[in-house]
PDB file of C-alpha atoms in Angstrom:
ATOM      1  CA  GLU A   1       0.897  65.169  -9.521  1.00 57.00           C
ATOM      2  CA  ALA A   2       3.310  65.283  -6.591  1.00 64.00           C
ATOM      3  CA  GLN A   3       1.720  66.210  -3.340  1.00 76.00           C
ATOM      4  CA  GLN A   4       3.637  68.651  -1.179  1.00 81.00           C
ATOM      5  CA  LEU A   5       4.389  67.264   2.257  1.00 84.00           C
ATOM      6  CA  VAL A   6       4.658  69.752   5.075  1.00 85.00           C
ATOM      7  CA  ILE A   7       6.173  69.026   8.434  1.00 87.00           C
ATOM      8  CA  PRO A   8       3.989  70.665  11.083  1.00 87.00           C
ATOM      9  CA  THR A   9       5.793  73.065  13.408  1.00 89.00           C
ATOM     10  CA  PRO A  10       4.317  74.675  16.504  1.00 87.00           C
ATOM     11  CA  ASP A  11       3.633  78.397  16.637  1.00 86.00           C
ATOM     12  CA  PHE A  12       5.901  80.474  18.815  1.00 81.00           C
ATOM     13  CA  LYS A  13       6.065  83.962  20.256  1.00 77.00           C
ATOM     14  CA  SER A  14       9.161  86.042  19.919  1.00 77.00           C
ATOM     15  CA  SER A  15       8.597  87.711  23.282  1.00 78.00           C
ATOM     16  CA  VAL A  16       7.132  86.233  26.431  1.00 76.00           C
ATOM     17  CA  ASP A  17       5.432  88.659  28.810  1.00 81.00           C
ATOM     18  CA  HIS A  18       6.307  86.865  32.041  1.00 81.00           C
ATOM     19  CA  TYR A  19       9.857  85.754  31.082  1.00 79.00           C
ATOM     20  CA  GLU A  20      11.497  87.713  33.912  1.00 78.00           C
ATOM     21  CA  ASP A  21       9.164  86.099  36.427  1.00 80.00           C
ATOM     22  CA  VAL A  22      10.091  82.588  35.310  1.00 79.00           C
ATOM     23  CA  TYR A  23      13.802  82.970  34.589  1.00 79.00           C
ATOM     24  CA  ASN A  24      16.060  84.815  36.972  1.00 76.00           C
ATOM     25  CA  ASP A  25      18.811  86.823  35.275  1.00 76.00           C
ATOM     26  CA  LYS A  26      21.147  86.342  38.239  1.00 78.00           C
ATOM     27  CA  GLN A  27      22.393  82.861  37.437  1.00 76.00           C
ATOM     28  CA  ASN A  28      25.218  81.600  39.626  1.00 80.00           C
ATOM     29  CA  MET A  29      27.604  79.262  37.848  1.00 80.00           C
ATOM     30  CA  PRO A  30      28.648  76.213  39.886  1.00 80.00           C
ATOM     31  CA  ARG A  31      32.291  75.843  40.854  1.00 82.00           C
ATOM     32  CA  GLN A  32      32.371  72.361  39.367  1.00 82.00           C
ATOM     33  CA  TYR A  33      29.980  70.363  37.228  1.00 83.00           C
ATOM     34  CA  ILE A  34      30.777  66.882  38.522  1.00 80.00           C
ATOM     35  CA  HIS A  35      30.375  66.119  42.215  1.00 76.00           C
ATOM     36  CA  VAL A  36      31.821  62.930  43.631  1.00 73.00           C
ATOM     37  CA  ASN A  37      30.879  61.673  47.058  1.00 70.00           C
ATOM     38  CA  ALA A  38      33.282  59.242  48.641  1.00 66.00           C
ATOM     39  CA  LEU A  39      31.593  55.990  49.593  1.00 59.00           C
ATOM     40  CA  ASP A  40      31.398  55.374  53.270  1.00 61.00           C
ATOM     41  CA  VAL A  41      31.925  51.797  54.408  1.00 55.00           C
ATOM     42  CA  ASP A  42      29.012  52.028  56.836  1.00 61.00           C
ATOM     43  CA  THR A  43      26.554  53.255  54.180  1.00 66.00           C
ATOM     44  CA  GLU A  44      27.443  50.634  51.564  1.00 75.00           C
ATOM     45  CA  ALA A  45      24.332  48.859  50.341  1.00 81.00           C
ATOM     46  CA  PRO A  46      24.105  45.085  50.937  1.00 84.00           C
ATOM     47  CA  ASP A  47      24.461  42.740  47.970  1.00 84.00           C
ATOM     48  CA  TYR A  48      21.287  40.832  48.874  1.00 87.00           C
ATOM     49  CA  ASP A  49      17.997  42.150  47.438  1.00 86.00           C
ATOM     50  CA  LEU A  50      14.618  41.365  48.929  1.00 88.00           C
ATOM     51  CA  ASP A  51      12.182  39.393  46.840  1.00 89.00           C
ATOM     52  CA  SER A  52       8.410  39.342  47.303  1.00 90.00           C
ATOM     53  CA  GLU A  53       8.577  36.313  49.635  1.00 90.00           C
ATOM     54  CA  ASP A  54      11.092  38.122  51.860  1.00 89.00           C
ATOM     55  CA  GLU A  55       8.957  41.243  51.869  1.00 90.00           C
ATOM     56  CA  GLU A  56       5.925  39.298  53.062  1.00 89.00           C
ATOM     57  CA  TRP A  57       7.993  37.706  55.821  1.00 90.00           C
ATOM     58  CA  VAL A  58       9.423  41.068  56.954  1.00 89.00           C
ATOM     59  CA  ASN A  59       5.913  42.560  57.047  1.00 88.00           C
ATOM     60  CA  SER A  60       4.673  39.600  59.122  1.00 87.00           C
ATOM     61  CA  GLN A  61       7.448  40.247  61.676  1.00 81.00           C
ATOM     62  CA  SER A  62       6.099  43.690  62.593  1.00 73.00           C
ATOM     63  CA  GLU A  63       6.469  43.090  66.357  1.00 76.00           C
ATOM     64  CA  LYS A  64      10.251  42.754  65.946  1.00 74.00           C
ATOM     65  CA  GLN A  65      10.683  46.291  64.537  1.00 78.00           C
ATOM     66  CA  MET A  66      12.645  45.211  61.451  1.00 82.00           C
ATOM     67  CA  SER A  67      13.123  47.315  58.322  1.00 85.00           C
ATOM     68  CA  SER A  68      13.745  45.830  54.902  1.00 86.00           C
ATOM     69  CA  LEU A  69      17.269  47.316  54.824  1.00 87.00           C
ATOM     70  CA  LYS A  70      18.111  45.747  58.181  1.00 87.00           C
ATOM     71  CA  PHE A  71      16.814  42.385  56.927  1.00 88.00           C
ATOM     72  CA  GLU A  72      18.906  42.666  53.733  1.00 89.00           C
ATOM     73  CA  GLU A  73      22.017  43.455  55.786  1.00 88.00           C
ATOM     74  CA  MET A  74      21.417  40.479  58.094  1.00 88.00           C
ATOM     75  CA  ILE A  75      20.882  38.027  55.204  1.00 89.00           C
ATOM     76  CA  ASP A  76      23.927  39.497  53.447  1.00 89.00           C
ATOM     77  CA  ARG A  77      26.100  38.872  56.515  1.00 88.00           C
ATOM     78  CA  LEU A  78      24.777  35.321  56.869  1.00 88.00           C
ATOM     79  CA  GLU A  79      25.414  34.552  53.206  1.00 87.00           C
ATOM     80  CA  LYS A  80      28.931  35.972  53.182  1.00 84.00           C
ATOM     81  CA  GLY A  81      29.770  34.387  56.533  1.00 85.00           C
ATOM     82  CA  SER A  82      28.582  30.922  55.582  1.00 82.00           C
ATOM     83  CA  GLY A  83      30.196  30.608  52.176  1.00 75.00           C
ATOM     84  CA  LEU A  84      28.584  27.837  50.184  1.00 64.00           C
ATOM     85  CA  GLN A  85      27.584  25.571  53.086  1.00 65.00           C
ATOM     86  CA  ALA A  86      24.506  26.882  54.907  1.00 57.00           C
ATOM     87  CA  GLN A  87      23.909  23.600  56.722  1.00 65.00           C
ATOM     88  CA  HIS A  88      27.269  23.860  58.516  1.00 73.00           C
ATOM     89  CA  MET A  89      26.518  27.220  60.157  1.00 80.00           C
ATOM     90  CA  THR A  90      25.184  27.007  63.689  1.00 84.00           C
ATOM     91  CA  LEU A  91      22.993  29.432  65.565  1.00 84.00           C
ATOM     92  CA  VAL A  92      25.948  30.410  67.767  1.00 86.00           C
ATOM     93  CA  GLU A  93      28.001  31.394  64.689  1.00 85.00           C
ATOM     94  CA  ALA A  94      25.025  33.351  63.334  1.00 85.00           C
ATOM     95  CA  GLN A  95      24.658  35.186  66.650  1.00 84.00           C
ATOM     96  CA  ALA A  96      28.332  36.131  66.474  1.00 86.00           C
ATOM     97  CA  LEU A  97      27.861  37.430  62.912  1.00 84.00           C
ATOM     98  CA  LEU A  98      24.688  39.343  63.707  1.00 84.00           C
ATOM     99  CA  SER A  99      25.649  40.686  67.123  1.00 81.00           C
ATOM    100  CA  GLY A 100      24.024  43.996  67.991  1.00 80.00           C
ATOM    101  CA  ASN A 101      20.530  42.875  66.982  1.00 80.00           C
ATOM    102  CA  GLY A 102      17.921  41.424  69.307  1.00 81.00           C
ATOM    103  CA  GLU A 103      18.266  37.751  70.271  1.00 83.00           C
ATOM    104  CA  ASP A 104      14.757  36.813  69.097  1.00 85.00           C
ATOM    105  CA  LEU A 105      15.275  38.735  65.838  1.00 87.00           C
ATOM    106  CA  ILE A 106      18.534  36.877  65.140  1.00 86.00           C
ATOM    107  CA  VAL A 107      16.880  33.500  65.751  1.00 88.00           C
ATOM    108  CA  ALA A 108      13.917  34.379  63.517  1.00 89.00           C
ATOM    109  CA  VAL A 109      16.088  35.640  60.630  1.00 88.00           C
ATOM    110  CA  PHE A 110      18.493  32.691  60.972  1.00 89.00           C
ATOM    111  CA  ASP A 111      15.632  30.148  60.842  1.00 90.00           C
ATOM    112  CA  TYR A 112      14.066  31.917  57.844  1.00 90.00           C
ATOM    113  CA  TRP A 113      17.428  32.136  56.034  1.00 90.00           C
ATOM    114  CA  GLN A 114      18.271  28.476  56.644  1.00 88.00           C
ATOM    115  CA  ALA A 115      14.826  27.296  55.489  1.00 89.00           C
ATOM    116  CA  LYS A 116      14.967  29.428  52.339  1.00 90.00           C
ATOM    117  CA  ARG A 117      18.502  28.301  51.564  1.00 87.00           C
ATOM    118  CA  GLN A 118      17.508  24.614  51.888  1.00 86.00           C
ATOM    119  CA  ARG A 119      14.378  25.200  49.809  1.00 87.00           C
ATOM    120  CA  CYS A 120      16.346  26.920  47.007  1.00 85.00           C
ATOM    121  CA  GLY A 121      19.251  24.495  47.117  1.00 82.00           C
ATOM    122  CA  HIS A 122      21.851  27.155  46.276  1.00 81.00           C
ATOM    123  CA  PRO A 123      23.292  30.342  47.817  1.00 83.00           C
ATOM    124  CA  LEU A 124      20.955  33.339  47.874  1.00 85.00           C
ATOM    125  CA  LEU A 125      23.672  35.690  46.611  1.00 84.00           C
ATOM    126  CA  PRO A 126      24.668  35.219  42.974  1.00 81.00           C
ATOM    127  CA  VAL A 127      28.116  33.640  42.684  1.00 75.00           C
ATOM    128  CA  VAL A 128      30.344  33.260  39.625  1.00 72.00           C
ATOM    129  CA  LYS A 129      31.635  29.704  39.488  1.00 68.00           C
ATOM    130  CA  THR A 130      35.325  29.453  38.738  1.00 67.00           C
ATOM    131  CA  GLU A 131      37.513  26.441  38.139  1.00 65.00           C
ATOM    132  CA  LYS A 132      39.328  24.950  41.093  1.00 68.00           C
ATOM    133  CA  ARG A 133      43.100  24.630  40.715  1.00 63.00           C
ATOM    134  CA  GLU A 134      43.341  20.902  41.354  1.00 62.00           C
ATOM    135  CA  ALA A 135      40.516  19.974  38.966  1.00 51.00           C
ATOM    136  CA  SER A 136      41.929  20.894  35.580  1.00 54.00           C
ATOM    137  CA  SER A 137      39.484  18.859  33.482  1.00 56.00           C
ATOM    138  CA  THR A 138      36.037  19.753  34.746  1.00 57.00           C
ATOM    139  CA  THR A 139      32.795  18.740  33.083  1.00 67.00           C
ATOM    140  CA  ASP A 140      30.718  21.382  34.839  1.00 67.00           C
ATOM    141  CA  HIS A 141      29.194  23.545  32.108  1.00 70.00           C
ATOM    142  CA  TYR A 142      28.397  26.388  34.498  1.00 68.00           C
ATOM    143  CA  VAL A 143      32.042  27.227  35.222  1.00 69.00           C
ATOM    144  CA  ALA A 144      32.475  30.730  33.877  1.00 70.00           C
ATOM    145  CA  PHE A 145      36.249  31.031  33.557  1.00 70.00           C
ATOM    146  CA  ARG A 146      38.394  28.062  32.600  1.00 68.00           C
ATOM    147  CA  ARG A 147      42.123  27.770  32.187  1.00 67.00           C
ATOM    148  CA  ARG A 148      43.416  27.053  28.727  1.00 66.00           C
ATOM    149  CA  THR A 149      44.226  23.392  28.274  1.00 65.00           C
ATOM    150  CA  GLU A 150      46.728  23.714  25.438  1.00 64.00           C
ATOM    151  CA  ARG A 151      49.152  26.505  24.806  1.00 65.00           C
ATOM    152  CA  MET A 152      48.065  29.135  22.344  1.00 64.00           C
ATOM    153  CA  GLN A 153      49.891  29.014  19.002  1.00 66.00           C
ATOM    154  CA  THR A 154      51.780  32.250  18.491  1.00 67.00           C
ATOM    155  CA  ARG A 155      52.575  33.689  15.099  1.00 65.00           C
ATOM    156  CA  LYS A 156      55.912  32.689  13.682  1.00 64.00           C
ATOM    157  CA  ASN A 157      58.039  35.732  12.944  1.00 64.00           C
ATOM    158  CA  ARG A 158      60.076  35.641   9.770  1.00 62.00           C
ATOM    159  CA  LYS A 159      63.547  36.891  10.262  1.00 63.00           C
ATOM    160  CA  ASN A 160      64.578  39.770   8.059  1.00 67.00           C
ATOM    161  CA  ASP A 161      68.097  38.582   7.630  1.00 75.00           C
ATOM    162  CA  GLU A 162      70.512  39.090   4.759  1.00 80.00           C
ATOM    163  CA  ALA A 163      69.967  35.676   3.165  1.00 81.00           C
ATOM    164  CA  SER A 164      66.201  36.162   2.788  1.00 83.00           C
ATOM    165  CA  TYR A 165      66.804  39.664   1.380  1.00 85.00           C
ATOM    166  CA  GLU A 166      69.130  38.242  -1.272  1.00 88.00           C
ATOM    167  CA  ARG A 167      66.578  35.577  -2.202  1.00 89.00           C
ATOM    168  CA  MET A 168      63.870  38.233  -2.644  1.00 89.00           C
ATOM    169  CA  CYS A 169      66.176  40.298  -4.859  1.00 92.00           C
ATOM    170  CA  LYS A 170      66.962  37.216  -6.989  1.00 93.00           C
ATOM    171  CA  LEU A 171      63.240  36.418  -7.281  1.00 93.00           C
ATOM    172  CA  LYS A 172      62.516  39.994  -8.421  1.00 92.00           C
ATOM    173  CA  ARG A 173      65.280  39.793 -11.065  1.00 91.00           C
ATOM    174  CA  ASP A 174      63.936  36.482 -12.344  1.00 92.00           C
ATOM    175  CA  LEU A 175      60.421  37.849 -12.642  1.00 92.00           C
ATOM    176  CA  ASN A 176      61.596  40.933 -14.532  1.00 90.00           C
ATOM    177  CA  ARG A 177      63.297  38.768 -17.257  1.00 83.00           C
TER     178      ARG A 177
END
């Protein structure tokens, strides 16, 4: 015997007593549904994101009045200003990059950044490795985009000329016999 299956549905009321209190009948339609705010160069977020180690360090530097956003901006400037060689940047260059901040704050962030960069052994911002122009045959497996070594084979187009048309007609006649 087949058992009837019933999908449970909640009970509902056709009229709600306090509907007018909850929903206002004077709904104003917006002029536009999509709002776009132009990005301001000054409010652009830094590419560097704090990790838990950075957060602990920022919290330990409470006497220097540093926020996590300010720290991210400073590390971001150091990373982008140094390129791939952190050991070649001097404190004077870092002070020029981070001008406008306190001298002791710049020294503290620079020392922390340099130590972390040496400890990690790679840049703190993620970088896509691309092939250098002079090194065409690289063995580095982490290069994301490589140039093609041999030319791509293109499809050979058959010419629709009169001679091939006549051959096809002859072939059709021969097959019909």
